[in-house]
CSV table of C-alpha atoms in Angstrom, one decimal:
chain,number,residue,atom,x,y,z
A,1066,MET,CA,-25.6,13.8,1.7
A,1067,SER,CA,-22.5,12.2,0.1
A,1068,SER,CA,-22.7,8.9,-1.6
A,1069,PRO,CA,-20.6,6.0,-0.4
A,1070,SER,CA,-17.0,5.8,-1.6
A,1071,HIS,CA,-16.1,3.0,-4.0
A,1072,PRO,CA,-13.0,0.8,-4.5
A,1073,ILE,CA,-10.4,2.5,-6.7
A,1074,VAL,CA,-8.5,0.6,-9.4
A,1075,LEU,CA,-5.0,2.0,-10.1
A,1076,THR,CA,-2.9,0.9,-13.1
A,1077,SER,CA,0.7,1.8,-13.9
A,1078,SER,CA,2.6,1.8,-17.2
A,1079,LEU,CA,6.1,1.8,-18.6
A,1080,ASN,CA,5.1,4.6,-20.9
A,1081,GLY,CA,2.5,6.7,-19.1
A,1082,PRO,CA,1.0,7.8,-15.7
A,1083,VAL,CA,-0.6,5.9,-12.9
A,1084,THR,CA,-4.4,6.1,-13.6
A,1085,ALA,CA,-7.2,5.8,-11.0
A,1086,PHE,CA,-10.6,4.4,-11.9
A,1087,ASP,CA,-13.8,4.1,-10.0
A,1088,ALA,CA,-14.3,0.3,-9.7
A,1089,VAL,CA,-18.1,0.7,-9.7
A,1090,SER,CA,-18.8,3.2,-12.5
A,1091,GLY,CA,-15.6,2.3,-14.5
A,1092,VAL,CA,-14.7,5.9,-15.3
A,1093,PRO,CA,-11.2,7.3,-14.9
A,1094,LEU,CA,-10.9,9.6,-11.9
A,1095,CYS,CA,-7.4,11.1,-12.2
A,1096,HIS,CA,-3.7,10.6,-13.2
A,1097,PHE,CA,-0.5,10.5,-11.2
A,1098,SER,CA,2.2,11.6,-13.5
A,1099,GLY,CA,6.0,11.4,-13.8
A,1100,SER,CA,6.7,7.6,-13.4
A,1101,ARG,CA,7.9,4.9,-15.8
A,1102,SER,CA,6.9,1.9,-13.7
A,1103,PRO,CA,8.0,-1.7,-14.5
A,1104,TYR,CA,6.3,-5.0,-13.9
A,1105,HIS,CA,5.1,-5.3,-10.2
A,1106,GLY,CA,6.3,-1.7,-9.6
A,1107,LEU,CA,3.1,-0.3,-8.1
A,1108,ALA,CA,2.1,-0.6,-4.4
A,1109,LEU,CA,-0.2,0.9,-1.9
A,1110,VAL,CA,1.6,2.3,1.2
A,1111,GLY,CA,-0.8,2.2,4.1
A,1112,ASN,CA,-3.9,4.5,3.6
A,1113,SER,CA,-1.9,7.6,2.7
A,1114,PHE,CA,0.5,6.9,-0.2
A,1115,ILE,CA,1.0,5.3,-3.5
A,1116,ALA,CA,4.5,4.1,-4.5
A,1117,THR,CA,6.0,3.3,-7.9
A,1118,SER,CA,9.3,2.1,-9.1
A,1119,HIS,CA,10.8,4.5,-11.6
A,1120,ILE,CA,13.7,4.4,-14.1
A,1121,SER,CA,14.6,7.8,-15.6
A,1122,ALA,CA,14.5,7.8,-19.4
A,1123,GLU,CA,17.2,10.5,-19.5
A,1124,THR,CA,19.7,9.4,-16.9
A,1125,SER,CA,18.7,5.7,-16.3
A,1126,SER,CA,18.9,6.5,-12.6
A,1127,ALA,CA,16.7,4.4,-10.3
A,1128,SER,CA,14.3,5.8,-7.7
A,1129,ILE,CA,10.9,5.2,-6.1
A,1130,HIS,CA,8.2,7.9,-6.4
A,1131,LEU,CA,5.8,8.4,-3.5
A,1132,TYR,CA,2.5,10.0,-4.2
A,1133,ASN,CA,-0.3,11.1,-1.8
A,1134,TRP,CA,-3.9,11.0,-2.9
A,1135,TRP,CA,-4.3,14.7,-3.4
A,1136,SER,CA,-1.7,15.6,-6.0
A,1137,SER,CA,-0.8,14.3,-9.5
A,1138,THR,CA,2.9,14.8,-8.9
A,1139,ALA,CA,5.2,12.8,-6.7
A,1140,LEU,CA,5.5,14.0,-3.1
A,1141,HIS,CA,8.8,12.3,-2.5
A,1142,ASN,CA,11.6,10.8,-4.8
A,1143,PHE,CA,13.4,8.0,-2.9
A,1144,LEU,CA,16.9,7.3,-4.3
A,1145,VAL,CA,17.8,3.6,-4.3
A,1146,PRO,CA,21.2,2.0,-4.8
A,1147,GLU,CA,20.2,0.0,-7.9
A,1148,PRO,CA,17.2,-0.3,-10.3
A,1149,VAL,CA,14.2,-1.9,-8.5
A,1150,ALA,CA,11.0,-3.3,-9.7
A,1151,PRO,CA,8.7,-5.1,-7.3
A,1152,LEU,CA,7.4,-3.2,-4.3
A,1153,SER,CA,5.5,-4.1,-1.2
A,1154,ALA,CA,4.6,-2.2,2.0
A,1155,THR,CA,3.7,-3.1,5.6
A,1156,LEU,CA,0.0,-2.8,6.5
A,1157,ASP,CA,0.6,0.3,8.5
A,1158,GLY,CA,2.5,2.0,5.7
A,1159,LEU,CA,5.6,2.7,7.8
A,1160,TYR,CA,8.0,0.5,5.8
A,1161,LEU,CA,8.4,-0.1,2.0
A,1162,PHE,CA,10.4,-3.0,0.5
A,1163,ALA,CA,11.9,-2.9,-3.0
A,1164,GLY,CA,13.4,-5.8,-5.0
A,1165,GLY,CA,16.5,-5.0,-6.9
A,1166,LEU,CA,18.2,-6.3,-10.1
A,1167,SER,CA,21.1,-7.7,-8.0
A,1168,GLY,CA,18.7,-10.0,-6.1
A,1169,SER,CA,18.9,-7.7,-3.0
A,1170,ILE,CA,15.9,-6.4,-1.1
A,1171,HIS,CA,16.0,-2.9,0.3
A,1172,ALA,CA,13.9,-1.7,3.3
A,1173,LEU,CA,12.9,1.9,3.4
A,1174,SER,CA,11.3,4.0,6.1
A,1175,VAL,CA,8.2,6.0,5.0
A,1176,PRO,CA,7.9,8.9,4.4
A,1177,SER,CA,11.6,9.8,4.9
A,1178,GLY,CA,12.9,7.3,2.3
A,1179,GLU,CA,15.8,6.3,4.6
A,1180,ILE,CA,17.2,2.9,3.6
A,1181,LEU,CA,17.1,1.0,6.9
A,1182,ALA,CA,18.5,-2.3,5.6
A,1183,SER,CA,19.5,-4.2,2.5
A,1184,TYR,CA,20.1,-7.9,2.2
A,1185,SER,CA,20.7,-10.5,-0.5
A,1186,ALA,CA,17.7,-12.7,-1.1
A,1187,HIS,CA,18.2,-14.2,-4.5
A,1188,ASN,CA,21.0,-14.9,-7.0
A,1189,LYS,CA,19.1,-13.1,-9.8
A,1190,PRO,CA,16.7,-10.1,-9.9
A,1191,VAL,CA,13.9,-10.1,-7.4
A,1192,SER,CA,10.8,-10.7,-9.4
A,1193,CYS,CA,8.0,-10.4,-6.8
A,1194,LEU,CA,7.3,-9.3,-3.2
A,1195,LYS,CA,4.4,-10.1,-0.9
A,1196,ILE,CA,3.7,-9.3,2.8
A,1197,SER,CA,2.2,-12.4,4.4
A,1198,GLU,CA,-1.5,-12.5,5.2
A,1199,ASP,CA,-0.8,-11.7,8.9
A,1200,GLY,CA,1.7,-9.0,8.1
A,1201,SER,CA,4.6,-10.8,9.9
A,1202,LEU,CA,6.7,-12.0,6.9
A,1203,LEU,CA,8.2,-10.5,3.8
A,1204,ILE,CA,8.0,-13.2,1.1
A,1205,SER,CA,10.0,-12.8,-2.1
A,1206,GLY,CA,10.4,-14.6,-5.4
A,1207,GLY,CA,13.3,-14.4,-7.8
A,1208,ASP,CA,14.2,-14.9,-11.5
A,1209,ASP,CA,16.4,-17.8,-10.2
A,1210,GLY,CA,13.2,-19.7,-9.3
A,1211,THR,CA,13.7,-19.4,-5.5
A,1212,ILE,CA,11.4,-18.2,-2.8
A,1213,SER,CA,12.6,-16.7,0.5
A,1214,PHE,CA,10.8,-15.3,3.5
A,1215,VAL,CA,12.1,-13.2,6.4
A,1216,PRO,CA,10.4,-11.9,9.5
A,1217,ILE,CA,9.8,-8.2,9.0
A,1218,PHE,CA,10.9,-7.2,12.5
A,1219,GLN,CA,14.3,-8.8,11.8
A,1220,ILE,CA,14.8,-6.7,8.7
A,1221,ILE,CA,13.8,-3.5,10.4
A,1222,GLU,CA,16.0,-4.1,13.5
A,1223,ALA,CA,18.9,-5.8,11.7
A,1224,SER,CA,22.4,-4.5,12.5
A,1225,PRO,CA,24.6,-3.5,9.6
A,1226,ASP,CA,27.0,-6.5,10.2
A,1227,LYS,CA,24.2,-9.1,10.2
A,1228,SER,CA,24.4,-11.5,7.3
A,1229,SER,CA,21.6,-12.1,4.8
A,1230,THR,CA,21.5,-15.8,5.6
A,1231,SER,CA,20.9,-15.2,9.3
A,1232,LEU,CA,17.9,-13.0,8.5
A,1233,MET,CA,16.1,-15.6,6.4
A,1234,LEU,CA,13.6,-17.9,8.0
A,1235,GLN,CA,13.5,-20.1,4.8
A,1236,ARG,CA,14.9,-20.1,1.3
A,1237,PHE,CA,14.3,-22.9,-1.3
A,1238,VAL,CA,14.2,-23.6,-5.0
A,1239,ALA,CA,10.5,-23.5,-6.0
A,1240,HIS,CA,10.3,-23.3,-9.8
A,1241,ASP,CA,12.2,-23.9,-13.0
A,1242,GLY,CA,11.5,-20.4,-14.2
A,1243,SER,CA,11.0,-16.9,-12.7
A,1244,VAL,CA,8.6,-16.6,-9.8
A,1245,THR,CA,5.9,-14.2,-10.9
A,1246,ALA,CA,3.6,-14.0,-7.9
A,1247,ILE,CA,3.2,-15.2,-4.3
A,1248,ASP,CA,0.3,-15.3,-1.8
A,1249,SER,CA,-0.1,-16.8,1.6
A,1250,ILE,CA,-2.7,-18.5,3.8
A,1251,MET,CA,-1.8,-18.2,7.5
A,1252,ALA,CA,-3.2,-20.7,9.9
A,1253,GLN,CA,-2.2,-22.0,13.3
A,1254,CYS,CA,-1.1,-25.4,12.0
A,1255,ASN,CA,-1.1,-25.5,8.2
A,1256,SER,CA,0.2,-22.1,6.9
A,1257,THR,CA,0.8,-22.3,3.2
A,1258,ILE,CA,2.4,-20.3,0.3
A,1259,ILE,CA,1.0,-20.2,-3.2
A,1260,SER,CA,3.4,-19.3,-6.0
A,1261,SER,CA,3.2,-18.9,-9.8
A,1262,SER,CA,5.9,-19.0,-12.4
A,1263,LEU,CA,6.9,-18.6,-16.0
A,1264,ASP,CA,7.4,-22.4,-15.9
A,1265,CYS,CA,3.6,-22.7,-16.4
A,1266,THR,CA,2.9,-23.9,-12.9
A,1267,ILE,CA,1.2,-22.9,-9.6
A,1268,LYS,CA,2.7,-24.6,-6.6
A,1269,ILE,CA,1.5,-24.8,-3.0
A,1270,TRP,CA,4.1,-25.0,-0.2
A,1271,GLY,CA,4.2,-25.6,3.5
A,1272,LEU,CA,5.3,-22.4,5.1
A,1273,LEU,CA,7.5,-23.7,7.9
A,1274,ASP,CA,9.6,-26.2,6.0
A,1275,GLY,CA,9.1,-25.4,2.3
A,1276,THR,CA,7.6,-28.8,1.6
A,1277,LYS,CA,5.8,-28.9,-1.8
A,1278,LEU,CA,2.1,-29.9,-1.2
A,1279,ARG,CA,0.8,-29.6,-4.7
A,1280,THR,CA,1.6,-28.6,-8.3
A,1281,VAL,CA,-0.9,-27.4,-10.9
A,1282,THR,CA,0.3,-27.3,-14.5
A,1283,PHE,CA,-1.1,-24.9,-17.1
A,1284,PRO,CA,-0.8,-24.5,-20.9
A,1285,CYS,CA,1.0,-21.2,-20.6
A,1286,ALA,CA,3.1,-19.1,-18.2
A,1287,ILE,CA,1.2,-17.7,-15.2
A,1288,MET,CA,1.8,-14.0,-14.5
A,1289,GLY,CA,-0.2,-13.5,-11.4
A,1290,ILE,CA,-2.5,-15.1,-8.8
A,1291,ALA,CA,-5.4,-14.0,-6.6
A,1292,LEU,CA,-7.4,-15.8,-3.9
A,1293,ASP,CA,-11.1,-15.6,-3.1
A,1294,GLN,CA,-12.2,-14.1,0.1
A,1295,ILE,CA,-12.4,-17.4,2.0
A,1296,ARG,CA,-9.1,-18.4,0.5
A,1297,LYS,CA,-10.3,-21.7,-0.9
A,1298,GLU,CA,-10.0,-21.0,-4.6
A,1299,PHE,CA,-7.3,-19.4,-6.7
A,1300,PHE,CA,-7.4,-17.4,-9.9
A,1301,ALA,CA,-4.4,-17.5,-12.3
A,1302,ALA,CA,-3.4,-14.8,-14.8
A,1303,GLY,CA,-2.4,-16.5,-18.0
A,1304,SER,CA,0.1,-15.1,-20.5
A,1305,ASP,CA,-2.4,-16.3,-23.2
A,1306,GLY,CA,-5.0,-13.8,-22.0
A,1307,PHE,CA,-7.2,-16.3,-20.1
A,1308,ILE,CA,-8.0,-16.5,-16.4
A,1309,TYR,CA,-7.9,-19.9,-14.8
A,1310,LYS,CA,-9.8,-20.9,-11.7
A,1311,GLY,CA,-9.0,-23.8,-9.4
A,1312,SER,CA,-9.3,-25.1,-5.9
A,1313,ILE,CA,-6.4,-24.6,-3.4
A,1314,ASN,CA,-7.4,-27.8,-1.5
A,1315,ALA,CA,-6.5,-30.8,-3.8
A,1316,GLY,CA,-9.3,-32.8,-2.1
A,1317,SER,CA,-12.0,-30.3,-3.1
A,1318,LYS,CA,-13.5,-30.7,-6.6
A,1319,LYS,CA,-16.0,-28.0,-6.6
A,1320,HIS,CA,-16.4,-26.5,-10.1
A,1321,VAL,CA,-14.0,-29.0,-11.5
A,1322,ASN,CA,-14.2,-32.7,-12.4
A,1323,GLN,CA,-11.8,-35.5,-11.5
A,1324,THR,CA,-9.8,-35.1,-14.7
A,1325,GLN,CA,-8.9,-31.4,-14.5
A,1326,GLU,CA,-7.6,-29.2,-11.7
A,1327,PHE,CA,-8.9,-25.8,-13.1
A,1328,ILE,CA,-11.4,-24.3,-15.4
A,1329,ARG,CA,-10.9,-21.4,-17.9
A,1330,LEU,CA,-13.0,-18.3,-17.8
A,1331,ALA,CA,-14.2,-16.7,-21.1
A,1332,GLN,CA,-11.5,-14.8,-22.8
A,1333,LYS,CA,-11.7,-11.0,-22.8
A,1334,HIS,CA,-8.0,-10.0,-23.0
A,1335,ASP,CA,-6.1,-10.2,-26.3
A,1336,SER,CA,-2.6,-10.3,-24.6
A,1337,GLY,CA,-1.0,-11.5,-21.4
A,1338,ILE,CA,-2.7,-10.7,-18.1
A,1339,VAL,CA,-0.2,-8.9,-15.8
A,1340,SER,CA,-2.3,-8.6,-12.6
A,1341,LEU,CA,-5.3,-10.1,-10.8
A,1342,VAL,CA,-6.8,-8.5,-7.7
A,1343,MET,CA,-9.8,-9.6,-5.6
A,1344,VAL,CA,-12.0,-6.7,-4.5
A,1345,SER,CA,-13.3,-7.6,-1.0
A,1346,GLU,CA,-15.9,-4.9,-0.9
A,1347,THR,CA,-17.7,-6.2,-4.0
A,1348,ASN,CA,-16.4,-9.8,-4.1
A,1349,ASN,CA,-15.4,-9.2,-7.7
A,1350,LEU,CA,-12.2,-10.0,-9.5
A,1351,VAL,CA,-10.2,-7.3,-11.5
A,1352,SER,CA,-7.9,-8.2,-14.3
A,1353,ALA,CA,-5.4,-6.1,-16.2
A,1354,SER,CA,-3.4,-7.0,-19.3
A,1355,GLU,CA,-0.4,-5.7,-21.2
A,1356,ASP,CA,-2.5,-4.2,-23.9
A,1357,GLY,CA,-4.1,-1.8,-21.5
A,1358,LYS,CA,-7.5,-3.5,-21.0
A,1359,VAL,CA,-9.0,-3.8,-17.5
A,1360,TYR,CA,-12.0,-5.9,-16.7
A,1361,ILE,CA,-14.1,-6.5,-13.6
A,1362,TRP,CA,-15.5,-10.1,-13.2
A,1363,GLU,CA,-18.3,-11.6,-11.2
A,1364,ILE,CA,-16.6,-14.6,-9.7
A,1365,GLU,CA,-19.8,-16.7,-9.2
A,1366,THR,CA,-20.7,-16.6,-12.8
A,1367,GLY,CA,-17.2,-16.3,-14.2
A,1368,GLU,CA,-18.4,-13.5,-16.5
A,1369,ALA,CA,-16.8,-10.0,-17.2
A,1370,ILE,CA,-19.4,-7.4,-16.1
A,1371,MET,CA,-17.5,-4.2,-16.9
A,1372,GLY,CA,-14.5,-2.9,-18.8
A,1373,LEU,CA,-12.6,0.2,-17.6
A,1374,ASP,CA,-12.0,3.0,-20.1
A,1375,ASN,CA,-8.2,3.0,-20.1
A,1376,ASP,CA,-6.7,5.4,-22.7
A,1377,VAL,CA,-3.1,5.2,-21.4
A,1378,GLY,CA,-2.0,2.1,-23.4
A,1379,SER,CA,0.1,-0.7,-22.0
A,1380,ILE,CA,-0.2,-1.7,-18.3
A,1381,SER,CA,2.7,-2.9,-16.2
A,1382,ASP,CA,0.8,-3.4,-12.9
A,1383,MET,CA,-2.5,-2.9,-11.1
A,1384,VAL,CA,-3.7,-2.6,-7.5
A,1385,VAL,CA,-7.1,-1.9,-5.9
A,1386,ALA,CA,-7.5,0.6,-3.0
A,1387,ASN,CA,-10.4,1.1,-0.7
A,1388,GLY,CA,-11.7,4.6,-1.2
A,1389,MET,CA,-13.4,4.7,2.2
A,1390,GLU,CA,-10.1,4.0,4.0
A,1391,ARG,CA,-8.4,6.9,2.3
A,1392,GLY,CA,-11.2,9.4,2.9
A,1393,LEU,CA,-12.0,9.6,-0.8
A,1394,ASN,CA,-15.6,10.2,-1.8
A,1395,PHE,CA,-16.1,10.6,-5.6
A,1396,GLY,CA,-19.9,10.9,-5.3
A,1397,LYS,CA,-22.4,10.5,-8.1
A,1398,LYS,CA,-20.7,12.7,-10.7
A,1399,ALA,CA,-17.6,10.6,-11.1
A,1400,ASP,CA,-17.7,11.0,-14.9
A,1401,ASN,CA,-17.2,14.7,-14.5
A,1402,PHE,CA,-14.2,14.5,-12.1
A,1403,TYR,CA,-11.4,14.0,-14.6
A,1404,ASP,CA,-10.0,17.3,-15.9
A,1405,GLY,CA,-6.8,18.8,-17.3
A,1406,TYR,CA,-5.6,20.7,-14.2
A,1407,SER,CA,-2.3,18.8,-13.9
A,1408,GLY,CA,-4.2,15.5,-13.7
A,1409,LEU,CA,-5.9,16.4,-10.4
A,1410,CYS,CA,-9.3,15.1,-9.5
A,1411,ARG,CA,-11.7,18.0,-9.4
A,1412,VAL,CA,-13.6,16.6,-6.5
A,1413,GLU,CA,-10.4,16.3,-4.5
A,1414,LEU,CA,-9.4,19.8,-5.5
A,1415,SER,CA,-12.6,21.2,-4.3
A,1416,ARG,CA,-12.4,19.1,-1.2
A,1417,SER,CA,-8.9,20.3,-0.5
A,1418,LEU,CA,-10.0,24.0,-0.9
A,1419,LYS,CA,-12.9,23.5,1.4
A,1420,ASP,CA,-10.7,21.8,4.0
A,1421,THR,CA,-8.1,24.6,3.6
A,1422,LEU,CA,-10.7,27.3,4.3
A,1423,ASP,CA,-12.0,25.4,7.3
A,1424,ILE,CA,-8.4,25.0,8.6
A,1425,GLU,CA,-7.8,28.7,8.1
A,1426,ASP,CA,-10.9,29.5,10.2
A,1427,VAL,CA,-9.7,27.2,12.9
A,1428,LEU,CA,-6.3,28.8,12.8
A,1429,ARG,CA,-7.7,32.3,13.0
A,1430,VAL,CA,-9.7,31.3,16.1
A,1431,ALA,CA,-6.7,29.5,17.5
A,1432,THR,CA,-4.6,32.6,17.0
A,1433,LYS,CA,-7.1,34.8,18.8
A,1434,ASP,CA,-7.3,32.3,21.6
A,1435,ARG,CA,-3.5,32.2,21.8
A,1436,SER,CA,-3.4,36.0,22.0
A,1437,ARG,CA,-5.9,36.0,24.8
A,1438,ALA,CA,-4.1,33.3,26.6
A,1439,ILE,CA,-0.8,35.2,26.3
A,1440,ASP,CA,-2.5,38.4,27.6
A,1441,MET,CA,-4.0,36.4,30.6
A,1442,LEU,CA,-0.6,34.8,31.3
A,1443,GLU,CA,1.1,38.2,31.2
A,1444,SER,CA,-1.5,39.6,33.6
A,1445,ALA,CA,-1.0,36.6,35.9
A,1446,ILE,CA,2.8,37.0,35.8
A,1447,SER,CA,2.4,40.7,36.7
A,1448,ALA,CA,0.1,39.9,39.6
A,1449,TYR,CA,2.6,37.3,40.9
A,1450,GLU,CA,5.5,39.8,40.5
A,1451,ARG,CA,3.6,42.3,42.6
A,1452,LEU,CA,2.7,39.7,45.2
A,1453,LEU,CA,6.4,38.6,45.3
A,1454,GLU,CA,7.4,42.2,45.9
A,1455,LEU,CA,5.0,42.5,48.9
A,1456,ILE,CA,6.3,39.2,50.3
A,1457,LEU,CA,9.9,40.4,50.0
A,1458,LYS,CA,9.1,43.8,51.6
A,1459,GLU,CA,7.5,42.0,54.6
A,1460,ALA,CA,10.5,39.7,54.8
A,1461,LYS,CA,12.9,42.6,54.9
A,1462,LYS,CA,11.1,44.1,57.9
A,1463,GLY,CA,12.4,41.2,60.0
A,1464,PRO,CA,11.2,39.7,63.4
A,1465,SER,CA,11.7,43.0,65.3
A,1466,SER,CA,9.0,44.6,63.2
A,1467,SER,CA,6.8,41.7,63.8
A,1468,LYS,CA,7.5,41.9,67.6
A,1469,SER,CA,6.9,45.6,67.7
A,1470,GLY,CA,3.6,45.1,66.0
A,1471,ASN,CA,2.6,42.5,68.6
A,1472,GLU,CA,3.5,44.8,71.5
A,1473,LYS,CA,1.4,47.6,70.1
A,1474,HIS,CA,-1.4,45.2,69.7
A,1475,SER,CA,-1.1,44.1,73.3
A,1476,LEU,CA,-1.3,47.7,74.5
């Protein structure tokens, strides 16, 4: 009997491959090679793919690499009109969005890589992208400190002559520095956006009109944010290596006193934290820093309970995938799965071979059934041809033949 699958932590790097870790055992599972991925340049695309932004070291050409979960090398290489960094995909994995250096956002169809639309969202490079909690909006932040959001259906269905401003539902100046991360809380009456910035603040905004509801100021730049499962508390990734925890609702003072709006968790990282992700399956927080360290935190106690064995070096981004959703099952011997066969996971290799053999058996049976079906069809066609010949012969005899037959019968 196979053991239950675990959440999978994936990290990217400017200098090395994408690495997958078992979030429960902490051991590395496999590498996905060939990408030099910048900050925010890693994304899950539905349940089937992993996407990374890539800048070629040899030609400086820009592209997006698309990986499936069974091979260490990229399945597709999507060419884009300019260097892109942040990526985000729709929940169904059909569309991928990439933020460019020009401030434009490009919408691509998956897995074809066709660019469906491009529109100008910011006056400086796009710094972060986020699909809203309900999957309806693409929210973006820029180095110019602005936030914009556009209904996704309008991007996908936009005609080539439609202007960028006509697409946008809202665009406003949010920060004095680059916007580093965005999240959303969708509700019937009070939908909000939470944003972080290099200006050392987290701000909470009304979604419909861009009204600022609250500002929290920190002693350092904030590089990322994560929300707890009930979306009442935020966790902020500090450039000083600390994680800060606070309440989204200004009226709630749980875990904080009246003189402070956040608390600081114990320091484990020696450099800036680039990504925070809440793992819904275990209700733990995962943090990754520039120096290559990854830690899993118990949010109730605020303590780091595990460090992941990362030997790649620097980290540019981190995401967490649900292994069950992707049909992955690393079993009890996860520490033996990593090997040197082109970075493939040995368990997935054996699984693929087994699946291939099963498929071959099915195909052989299907081929035999197809041959039998063709033989039966040919026999049926021959029978119908003979029947048609008899009908035609009877028709050629005409009415006189039929009448003569009747007269003989009467005699």
